[in-house]
CSV table of C-alpha atoms and ligand atoms in Angstrom, one decimal:
chain,number,residue,atom,x,y,z
A,1271,MET,CA,61.6,63.6,128.9
A,1272,ASN,CA,61.9,60.5,126.7
A,1273,THR,CA,62.6,61.3,123.1
A,1274,PRO,CA,61.6,59.1,120.2
A,1275,LEU,CA,64.5,58.4,117.9
A,1276,ASP,CA,62.9,57.4,114.6
A,1277,ARG,CA,59.9,58.4,112.5
A,1278,ALA,CA,57.8,55.4,113.5
A,1279,ALA,CA,58.2,56.3,117.1
A,1280,CYS,CA,57.0,59.8,116.3
A,1281,GLU,CA,54.0,58.4,114.5
A,1282,ALA,CA,53.2,56.2,117.5
A,1283,LEU,CA,53.4,59.3,119.7
A,1284,ASP,CA,51.0,61.2,117.5
A,1285,HIS,CA,48.6,58.3,117.4
A,1286,ALA,CA,48.6,57.9,121.2
A,1287,ASP,CA,48.5,61.6,122.2
A,1288,PRO,CA,45.1,62.6,123.7
A,1289,LEU,CA,45.8,66.2,122.6
A,1290,GLY,CA,46.6,65.1,119.0
A,1291,PRO,CA,43.0,65.5,117.7
A,1292,LEU,CA,43.0,69.2,118.7
A,1293,ARG,CA,44.6,69.8,115.3
A,1294,ASP,CA,41.3,69.0,113.6
A,1295,ARG,CA,39.9,72.3,115.0
A,1296,PHE,CA,42.1,74.2,112.5
A,1297,THR,CA,42.4,74.8,108.8
A,1298,LEU,CA,45.9,73.8,107.8
A,1299,PRO,CA,46.9,73.4,104.2
A,1300,ASP,CA,48.2,70.1,102.9
A,1301,GLY,CA,51.9,69.9,102.2
A,1302,VAL,CA,52.9,72.6,104.7
A,1303,ILE,CA,54.5,72.1,108.0
A,1304,TYR,CA,53.5,75.3,109.9
A,1305,LEU,CA,56.0,76.2,112.5
A,1306,ASP,CA,55.0,79.8,112.8
A,1307,GLY,CA,51.9,79.7,114.9
A,1308,ASN,CA,53.8,81.8,117.5
A,1309,SER,CA,53.6,84.7,115.0
A,1310,LEU,CA,50.2,84.1,113.5
A,1311,GLY,CA,48.1,81.3,114.8
A,1312,PRO,CA,46.2,79.2,112.1
A,1313,ALA,CA,42.5,79.8,111.4
A,1314,PRO,CA,40.1,77.7,113.5
A,1315,LYS,CA,37.7,75.9,111.2
A,1316,ALA,CA,34.8,77.7,112.9
A,1317,THR,CA,36.1,81.2,112.3
A,1318,ALA,CA,35.1,82.0,108.7
A,1319,GLU,CA,31.5,81.0,109.2
A,1320,ARG,CA,31.3,82.9,112.5
A,1321,VAL,CA,32.7,86.1,110.9
A,1322,ALA,CA,30.4,85.7,107.9
A,1323,ARG,CA,27.4,85.2,110.1
A,1324,THR,CA,28.2,88.3,112.1
A,1325,ALA,CA,28.7,90.4,109.0
A,1326,GLU,CA,25.6,89.1,107.2
A,1327,LEU,CA,23.0,88.7,109.9
A,1328,GLU,CA,24.1,90.8,112.9
A,1329,TRP,CA,25.5,93.7,110.9
A,1330,GLY,CA,23.8,93.2,107.5
A,1331,ARG,CA,20.3,92.5,108.7
A,1332,ASP,CA,20.0,93.8,112.3
A,1333,LEU,CA,22.2,96.8,111.8
A,1334,ILE,CA,22.9,99.0,114.9
A,1335,THR,CA,20.4,97.0,117.1
A,1336,SER,CA,23.1,94.3,117.3
A,1337,TRP,CA,25.1,96.3,119.8
A,1338,ASN,CA,22.5,95.2,122.3
A,1339,LYS,CA,20.7,92.3,120.6
A,1340,ALA,CA,23.7,90.4,119.5
A,1341,GLY,CA,25.7,91.3,122.6
A,1342,TRP,CA,28.4,93.2,120.7
A,1343,MET,CA,29.0,95.6,123.6
A,1344,ALA,CA,29.6,92.7,126.0
A,1345,LEU,CA,32.2,91.0,123.8
A,1346,PRO,CA,35.3,92.6,125.3
A,1347,ALA,CA,34.4,91.3,128.8
A,1348,LYS,CA,33.1,87.9,127.5
A,1349,VAL,CA,36.2,87.2,125.4
A,1350,GLY,CA,38.4,88.5,128.2
A,1351,ALA,CA,36.8,85.9,130.6
A,1352,LYS,CA,37.8,83.1,128.2
A,1353,ILE,CA,41.4,84.4,128.1
A,1354,ALA,CA,41.4,84.6,132.0
A,1355,ARG,CA,41.1,80.8,132.2
A,1356,LEU,CA,44.3,80.4,130.2
A,1357,ILE,CA,46.4,82.8,132.3
A,1358,GLY,CA,45.4,82.1,135.8
A,1359,ALA,CA,43.2,85.1,136.3
A,1360,ASP,CA,39.6,85.6,137.4
A,1361,ALA,CA,37.0,86.2,134.7
A,1362,ASP,CA,36.5,89.8,135.7
A,1363,GLU,CA,40.2,90.7,135.7
A,1364,VAL,CA,40.7,90.6,131.9
A,1365,VAL,CA,39.3,92.8,129.1
A,1366,VAL,CA,40.0,92.7,125.4
A,1367,ALA,CA,40.9,96.0,123.9
A,1368,ASP,CA,43.3,97.7,121.5
A,1369,SER,CA,46.7,96.2,120.6
A,1370,THR,CA,49.4,94.8,122.8
A,1371,SER,CA,51.5,97.9,122.3
A,1372,VAL,CA,48.7,100.3,123.4
A,1373,ASN,CA,47.8,98.1,126.4
A,1374,LEU,CA,51.4,98.0,127.5
A,1375,TYR,CA,51.4,101.7,127.6
A,1376,LYS,CA,48.2,101.9,129.5
A,1377,CYS,CA,49.3,99.4,132.1
A,1378,ALA,CA,52.8,100.8,132.5
A,1379,ALA,CA,51.4,104.3,132.9
A,1380,SER,CA,48.8,103.1,135.4
A,1381,ALA,CA,51.5,101.3,137.5
A,1382,LEU,CA,53.7,104.4,137.3
A,1383,LYS,CA,50.9,106.5,138.8
A,1384,LEU,CA,50.1,103.9,141.5
A,1385,ALA,CA,53.8,103.8,142.5
A,1386,ALA,CA,54.2,107.6,142.6
A,1387,PRO,CA,56.4,109.4,143.5
A,1388,ARG,CA,58.7,106.8,142.1
A,1389,GLU,CA,59.7,107.4,138.5
A,1390,VAL,CA,61.8,104.6,137.2
A,1391,ILE,CA,60.5,102.1,134.7
A,1392,LEU,CA,62.7,99.0,134.6
A,1393,ALA,CA,62.8,96.9,131.4
A,1394,GLU,CA,65.0,94.3,129.8
A,1395,ALA,CA,67.3,95.3,127.0
A,1396,GLY,CA,66.6,93.0,124.0
A,1397,ASP,CA,63.0,92.6,124.9
A,1398,PHE,CA,60.4,92.7,122.1
A,1399,PRO,CA,60.9,96.1,120.3
A,1400,THR,CA,57.4,97.5,120.5
A,1401,ASP,CA,57.5,97.1,124.3
A,1402,LEU,CA,60.7,99.0,124.6
A,1403,TYR,CA,59.5,101.7,122.1
A,1404,MET,CA,56.2,102.2,124.0
A,1405,LEU,CA,58.1,102.6,127.2
A,1406,GLN,CA,60.4,105.1,125.6
A,1407,GLY,CA,57.4,107.0,124.5
A,1408,LEU,CA,55.9,106.8,128.0
A,1409,ALA,CA,59.1,108.0,129.6
A,1410,ASP,CA,59.2,110.9,127.1
A,1411,PHE,CA,55.7,112.0,127.8
A,1412,SER,CA,55.6,111.4,131.6
A,1413,GLY,CA,59.1,112.5,132.6
A,1414,ALA,CA,59.7,109.0,134.0
A,1415,GLU,CA,63.1,107.4,133.6
A,1416,LEU,CA,63.4,104.2,131.6
A,1417,ARG,CA,66.2,101.8,132.6
A,1418,MET,CA,66.9,98.9,130.3
A,1419,VAL,CA,69.2,96.2,131.7
A,1420,ALA,CA,70.5,92.8,130.6
A,1421,PRO,CA,68.4,89.9,131.6
A,1422,ASP,CA,70.8,88.8,134.3
A,1423,GLN,CA,70.9,92.3,135.8
A,1424,ILE,CA,67.2,92.6,136.4
A,1425,GLU,CA,67.3,91.5,140.0
A,1426,ALA,CA,70.2,93.7,140.9
A,1427,ALA,CA,68.5,96.7,139.2
A,1428,LEU,CA,65.3,96.2,141.3
A,1429,THR,CA,65.9,99.0,143.8
A,1430,ASP,CA,63.6,101.1,145.8
A,1431,GLU,CA,63.6,103.7,143.1
A,1432,VAL,CA,61.8,101.4,140.7
A,1433,ALA,CA,58.1,102.1,140.2
A,1434,VAL,CA,57.4,99.4,137.7
A,1435,LEU,CA,59.1,96.3,136.2
A,1436,VAL,CA,57.9,95.6,132.7
A,1437,LEU,CA,58.9,92.2,131.2
A,1438,THR,CA,57.9,89.8,128.5
A,1439,GLU,CA,57.5,86.4,130.3
A,1440,VAL,CA,58.9,84.4,127.3
A,1441,ASN,CA,61.6,86.1,125.3
A,1442,TYR,CA,60.7,86.2,121.6
A,1443,ARG,CA,64.2,85.4,120.4
A,1444,SER,CA,65.4,82.7,122.7
A,1445,GLY,CA,62.1,81.4,124.0
A,1446,GLU,CA,63.5,81.6,127.6
A,1447,ILE,CA,61.0,82.0,130.4
A,1448,HIS,CA,61.4,84.5,133.2
A,1449,ASP,CA,60.3,83.2,136.6
A,1450,MET,CA,57.2,85.4,137.0
A,1451,ALA,CA,56.5,84.5,140.6
A,1452,ALA,CA,60.1,85.0,141.8
A,1453,LEU,CA,60.6,88.3,139.9
A,1454,THR,CA,57.2,89.6,141.0
A,1455,ALA,CA,58.0,88.8,144.6
A,1456,LYS,CA,61.4,90.6,144.3
A,1457,ALA,CA,59.7,93.6,142.7
A,1458,HIS,CA,57.1,93.7,145.5
A,1459,ALA,CA,59.8,93.4,148.1
A,1460,VAL,CA,61.2,96.7,147.0
A,1461,GLY,CA,57.8,98.3,146.6
A,1462,ALA,CA,57.6,98.1,142.7
A,1463,LEU,CA,54.7,96.9,140.6
A,1464,THR,CA,54.9,94.5,137.6
A,1465,VAL,CA,53.6,94.5,134.1
A,1466,TRP,CA,53.9,91.1,132.3
A,1467,ASP,CA,53.6,90.7,128.6
A,1468,LEU,CA,52.2,87.3,127.9
A,1469,SER,CA,52.3,87.4,124.1
A,1470,HIS,CA,54.6,84.4,123.9
A,1471,SER,CA,53.2,82.5,126.8
A,1472,ALA,CA,49.4,82.6,126.9
A,1473,GLY,CA,48.1,79.6,125.0
A,1474,VAL,CA,51.2,77.4,125.3
A,1475,LEU,CA,52.2,77.6,128.9
A,1476,ASP,CA,50.2,77.1,132.1
A,1477,VAL,CA,50.4,80.7,133.1
A,1478,ASP,CA,49.3,81.6,136.6
A,1479,LEU,CA,49.1,85.4,137.0
A,1480,ASN,CA,47.3,85.4,140.4
A,1481,GLY,CA,49.5,82.6,141.7
A,1482,ALA,CA,52.4,84.8,140.9
A,1483,LYS,CA,50.6,87.8,142.4
A,1484,ALA,CA,51.2,89.8,139.2
A,1485,ASP,CA,49.8,93.3,139.1
A,1486,PHE,CA,49.2,94.0,135.4
A,1487,ALA,CA,49.6,91.9,132.3
A,1488,VAL,CA,48.9,92.3,128.6
A,1489,GLY,CA,49.1,90.0,125.6
A,1490,CYS,CA,48.5,89.4,122.0
A,1491,GLY,CA,45.4,87.8,120.4
A,1492,TYR,CA,46.8,86.7,117.0
A,1493,LYS,CA,49.6,84.4,118.1
A,1494,TYR,CA,48.9,81.4,120.2
A,1495,LEU,CA,45.3,82.5,120.8
A,1496,ASN,CA,44.5,82.1,117.1
A,1497,GLY,CA,42.4,85.3,116.8
A,1498,GLY,CA,43.4,86.1,113.3
A,1499,PRO,CA,45.7,88.8,111.7
A,1500,GLY,CA,45.7,91.9,113.8
A,1501,ALA,CA,43.3,90.5,116.4
A,1502,PRO,CA,42.7,92.7,119.4
A,1503,ALA,CA,44.8,92.2,122.5
A,1504,TYR,CA,44.0,92.0,126.2
A,1505,VAL,CA,44.7,93.7,129.6
A,1506,PHE,CA,44.8,92.0,133.0
A,1507,ALA,CA,44.8,93.9,136.3
A,1508,ALA,CA,44.7,92.2,139.6
A,1509,ARG,CA,41.5,92.9,141.5
A,1510,ARG,CA,43.3,94.7,144.3
A,1511,TRP,CA,44.1,97.5,141.8
A,1512,HIS,CA,40.7,97.9,140.3
A,1513,GLU,CA,39.6,100.8,142.4
A,1514,ALA,CA,42.8,102.8,142.4
A,1515,MET,CA,44.1,102.3,138.9
A,1516,ARG,CA,43.6,104.9,136.2
A,1517,THR,CA,44.3,104.7,132.4
A,1518,PRO,CA,46.1,107.4,130.5
A,1519,LEU,CA,43.8,106.7,127.5
A,1520,SER,CA,40.6,107.7,129.2
A,1521,GLY,CA,38.2,107.0,126.3
A,1522,TRP,CA,34.5,106.9,126.4
A,1523,LEU,CA,34.2,103.1,126.5
A,1524,GLY,CA,36.1,103.0,129.7
A,1525,HIS,CA,33.7,105.5,131.2
A,1526,ALA,CA,31.3,104.5,133.9
A,1527,GLN,CA,28.3,105.6,131.7
A,1528,PRO,CA,29.4,106.0,128.0
A,1529,PHE,CA,25.9,106.7,126.9
A,1530,ALA,CA,25.2,109.4,129.4
A,1531,PHE,CA,27.3,111.7,127.1
A,1532,VAL,CA,28.5,113.9,130.0
A,1533,ASP,CA,31.5,116.1,129.6
A,1534,ASP,CA,33.5,114.8,132.5
A,1535,TYR,CA,35.4,111.5,132.6
A,1536,SER,CA,34.6,109.1,135.4
A,1537,PRO,CA,36.1,105.6,135.1
A,1538,ALA,CA,34.0,102.5,134.8
A,1539,PRO,CA,34.2,100.1,137.8
A,1540,GLY,CA,36.8,97.3,137.5
A,1541,ILE,CA,38.8,96.2,134.5
A,1542,ALA,CA,36.3,97.7,132.1
A,1543,ARG,CA,38.0,101.1,132.6
A,1544,MET,CA,41.0,99.8,130.7
A,1545,ALA,CA,39.0,99.8,127.5
A,1546,CYS,CA,39.2,103.0,125.4
A,1547,GLY,CA,37.3,103.2,122.1
A,1548,THR,CA,34.6,101.2,120.3
A,1549,PRO,CA,35.4,97.4,120.2
A,1550,PRO,CA,36.3,95.9,116.8
A,1551,VAL,CA,33.4,93.5,116.6
A,1552,LEU,CA,34.4,91.5,113.5
A,1553,SER,CA,37.9,90.9,115.0
A,1554,LEU,CA,36.4,90.2,118.4
A,1555,VAL,CA,34.2,87.4,117.1
A,1556,ALA,CA,37.2,85.9,115.3
A,1557,LEU,CA,39.2,86.1,118.6
A,1558,ASP,CA,36.3,84.5,120.4
A,1559,GLU,CA,36.5,81.5,118.0
A,1560,GLY,CA,40.3,81.4,118.4
A,1561,LEU,CA,39.6,80.9,122.2
A,1562,ASN,CA,36.9,78.4,121.6
A,1563,SER,CA,39.7,76.2,120.1
A,1564,PHE,CA,40.9,75.8,123.8
A,1565,ASP,CA,37.6,74.4,124.9
A,1566,GLY,CA,38.1,71.4,127.2
A,1567,VAL,CA,41.9,71.8,127.0
A,1568,GLU,CA,43.8,71.7,130.3
A,1569,MET,CA,46.7,74.2,130.2
A,1570,ALA,CA,49.0,72.0,132.3
A,1571,ALA,CA,48.6,69.2,129.7
A,1572,LEU,CA,49.1,71.6,126.8
A,1573,HIS,CA,52.2,73.0,128.5
A,1574,GLU,CA,53.7,69.6,128.9
A,1575,ARG,CA,53.1,68.8,125.2
A,1576,THR,CA,54.9,72.1,124.4
A,1577,GLY,CA,57.8,70.7,126.3
A,1578,ARG,CA,57.8,67.4,124.6
A,1579,LEU,CA,57.7,68.9,121.1
A,1580,GLY,CA,60.6,71.2,121.9
A,1581,ASP,CA,62.6,68.4,123.5
A,1582,LEU,CA,62.3,66.3,120.4
A,1583,PHE,CA,63.4,69.2,118.2
A,1584,ILE,CA,66.4,69.9,120.4
A,1585,THR,CA,67.5,66.3,120.5
A,1586,LEU,CA,67.3,66.0,116.7
A,1587,ALA,CA,69.1,69.4,116.3
A,1588,ASP,CA,71.9,68.2,118.5
A,1589,GLN,CA,72.2,64.9,116.6
A,1590,ARG,CA,71.8,66.2,113.1
A,1591,LEU,CA,72.1,69.9,112.8
A,1592,ALA,CA,75.0,71.0,115.2
A,1593,ALA,CA,77.6,69.6,112.8
A,1594,LEU,CA,76.0,71.6,110.0
A,1595,GLY,CA,76.5,74.9,111.8
A,1596,LEU,CA,73.2,75.4,113.5
A,1597,GLU,CA,73.3,76.1,117.2
A,1598,VAL,CA,70.4,75.7,119.6
A,1599,ALA,CA,69.7,79.1,121.1
A,1600,SER,CA,66.8,78.1,123.5
A,1601,PRO,CA,66.9,76.6,127.0
A,1602,ARG,CA,67.3,72.8,127.0
A,1603,ASP,CA,65.1,72.4,130.1
A,1604,TRP,CA,61.5,72.5,128.9
A,1605,ARG,CA,60.4,74.2,132.1
A,1606,LYS,CA,62.5,77.2,131.2
A,1607,ARG,CA,61.4,77.3,127.5
A,1608,GLY,CA,58.2,78.6,125.8
A,1609,GLY,CA,56.6,77.3,122.6
A,1610,GLN,CA,59.5,77.9,120.3
A,1611,VAL,CA,63.0,76.5,119.6
A,1612,SER,CA,65.5,78.9,118.1
A,1613,LEU,CA,68.5,78.0,116.1
A,1614,ARG,CA,71.3,80.4,115.4
A,1615,HIS,CA,73.2,80.7,112.2
A,1616,PRO,CA,74.8,83.8,110.4
A,1617,HIS,CA,72.6,82.9,107.3
A,1618,ALA,CA,69.4,82.2,109.3
A,1619,TYR,CA,67.4,84.4,106.9
A,1620,GLU,CA,68.4,82.5,103.8
A,1621,ILE,CA,67.9,79.2,105.6
A,1622,CYS,CA,64.3,80.2,106.5
A,1623,GLN,CA,63.6,81.1,102.9
A,1624,ALA,CA,64.9,77.8,101.6
A,1625,LEU,CA,62.7,76.0,104.2
A,1626,ILE,CA,59.7,78.0,103.2
A,1627,ALA,CA,60.3,77.1,99.5
A,1628,ARG,CA,60.1,73.4,100.7
A,1629,GLY,CA,56.9,73.9,102.6
A,1630,VAL,CA,58.3,74.3,106.1
A,1631,ILE,CA,57.4,77.6,107.6
A,1632,PRO,CA,59.5,79.0,110.5
A,1633,ASP,CA,60.4,82.7,110.9
A,1634,PHE,CA,63.5,84.7,111.1
A,1635,ARG,CA,64.4,87.2,113.8
A,1636,ALA,CA,67.2,89.6,113.1
A,1637,PRO,CA,70.1,89.3,113.3
A,1638,ASP,CA,70.7,85.5,113.2
A,1639,VAL,CA,67.8,83.5,114.6
A,1640,ALA,CA,65.6,81.0,112.9
A,1641,ARG,CA,62.5,80.4,115.1
A,1642,PHE,CA,60.5,77.2,115.1
A,1643,GLY,CA,57.1,77.5,116.8
A,1644,LEU,CA,56.2,74.1,118.1
A,1645,VAL,CA,52.6,74.9,118.9
A,1646,PRO,CA,51.1,72.2,121.0
A,1647,MET,CA,47.6,72.7,119.6
A,1648,PHE,CA,48.4,71.4,116.2
A,1649,VAL,CA,52.1,70.6,115.5
A,1650,ARG,CA,52.7,66.8,115.2
A,1651,PHE,CA,55.7,64.9,116.4
A,1652,THR,CA,56.1,63.6,112.9
A,1653,GLU,CA,56.2,67.1,111.6
A,1654,VAL,CA,59.1,67.9,113.9
A,1655,TRP,CA,60.9,64.9,112.6
A,1656,ASP,CA,60.2,65.8,108.9
A,1657,ALA,CA,61.1,69.5,109.4
A,1658,VAL,CA,64.5,68.6,110.8
A,1659,GLY,CA,65.1,66.2,107.9
A,1660,ILE,CA,64.3,68.9,105.4
A,1661,LEU,CA,66.6,71.3,107.3
A,1662,VAL,CA,69.4,68.7,107.2
A,1663,GLU,CA,68.9,68.6,103.4
A,1664,VAL,CA,69.0,72.4,103.1
A,1665,MET,CA,72.2,72.6,105.1
A,1666,ALA,CA,74.0,69.6,103.6
A,1667,SER,CA,73.2,70.6,100.0
A,1668,GLU,CA,73.8,74.3,100.8
A,1669,ALA,CA,70.6,75.0,98.9
A,1670,TRP,CA,70.1,78.1,101.0
A,1671,ARG,CA,73.0,79.8,99.0
A,1672,ASP,CA,70.7,80.3,96.0
A,1673,PRO,CA,70.6,84.1,95.6
A,1674,ARG,CA,66.8,84.2,95.5
A,1675,PHE,CA,66.7,83.2,99.2
A,1676,ALA,CA,68.7,86.4,100.1
A,1677,VAL,CA,66.0,88.8,98.8
A,1678,ARG,CA,64.5,90.4,101.9
A,1679,THR,CA,60.8,90.8,102.2
A,1680,ALA,CA,59.1,93.6,104.2
A,1681,VAL,CA,57.7,91.2,106.8
A,1682,THR,CA,60.0,88.5,108.2
B,2324,PLP,C1,53.7,90.1,119.2
B,2324,PLP,C2,54.0,90.9,120.3
B,2324,PLP,C3,53.5,92.2,120.4
B,2324,PLP,C4,52.6,92.8,119.4
B,2324,PLP,O1,52.2,94.0,119.6
B,2324,PLP,P1,51.1,94.7,118.6
B,2324,PLP,O2,50.7,95.9,119.3
B,2324,PLP,O3,50.0,93.7,118.5
B,2324,PLP,O4,51.7,94.9,117.3
B,2324,PLP,C5,53.9,93.0,121.5
B,2324,PLP,N1,54.8,92.5,122.5
B,2324,PLP,C6,55.3,91.2,122.4
B,2324,PLP,C7,56.2,90.7,123.4
B,2324,PLP,C8,54.9,90.4,121.3
B,2324,PLP,O5,55.4,89.2,121.2
């Protein structure tokens, strides 16, 4: 892609970009360049009022009648259908429930059962920790064997012993994209199923689950989907599994008739069975608003903008930051890269703190990565330009060596 080489060119790009005005859908404080929408998406302007209305009128005035009257019970399916459009799924293949961690467990366990008597779960070493921890727990409780292999060993490790391949589509550290269609085809060729974690892809890439023939998927509501801190997550299951699949967490809201209050579990038809307990209504309406911020947005165009923002950052990093000791740790080809660009440095933590003190917010991922989320919904080209300029100043002045920047906080 063509990369502008001065600030005026970045301004011109921002001005001409038809997706530029999407930024107005969000509350973003002045004086801050927010490059961490990949960890916590910003608040859509409509969210505060929607949550307040739900609390004051639906809960405060109408009390329990709102489960029916305000459609609370239908929210997991309704919000799931909005997510479906972003990830190449049909509306009735996605439901909102629980957290990504819990959903990953449910999907991996479901796939394991469908692929019985196979007992091997294949995962990537270095994948997002909670995914690996949940699979370790599942292996412990089910007797399955978890194999974790390096990313370049995945294909070789796909043997006819494998029940399920569990992968995050975009690696949280490097931003590298796995080829979902190719790996799913390889898994299917040996008789294994796939579970894809879309936490770092949905909302910035043009994800196509059904095009890739994916079996199951999960993803996060509070990152690129802008659902707010701790927003509920979602589950996708391809329609061909809806009859046969079971969930290990067979709660009453995944029951065919939750209000029949019978003793025996019988699963709801379709994706609804992947729900477990009572939906978190206040969080769900916030997630619903997060998804409304995608109204009218074509994912292919958004994906392309993701690529252009990252290309600009990488070009500037090569020109101005490499000599200062910062190394680009993300793929250079935008088709292989998610919504972030990562820079590696032994003092990445301190560098991030020095940037935050200057109003540029990236995040740090141990041991040595500074992650810059270039979220196409609201990050401007001029902000990329300015952020790199501030980073040059931090490096050249060695401002990051100030001891206060070495103090570690609980959340990085
Ligand atoms: C953010 C993220 C999660 C988050 O899981 P929670 O259960 O919401 O804490 C899980 N997996 C991946 C790959 C993530 O990026």
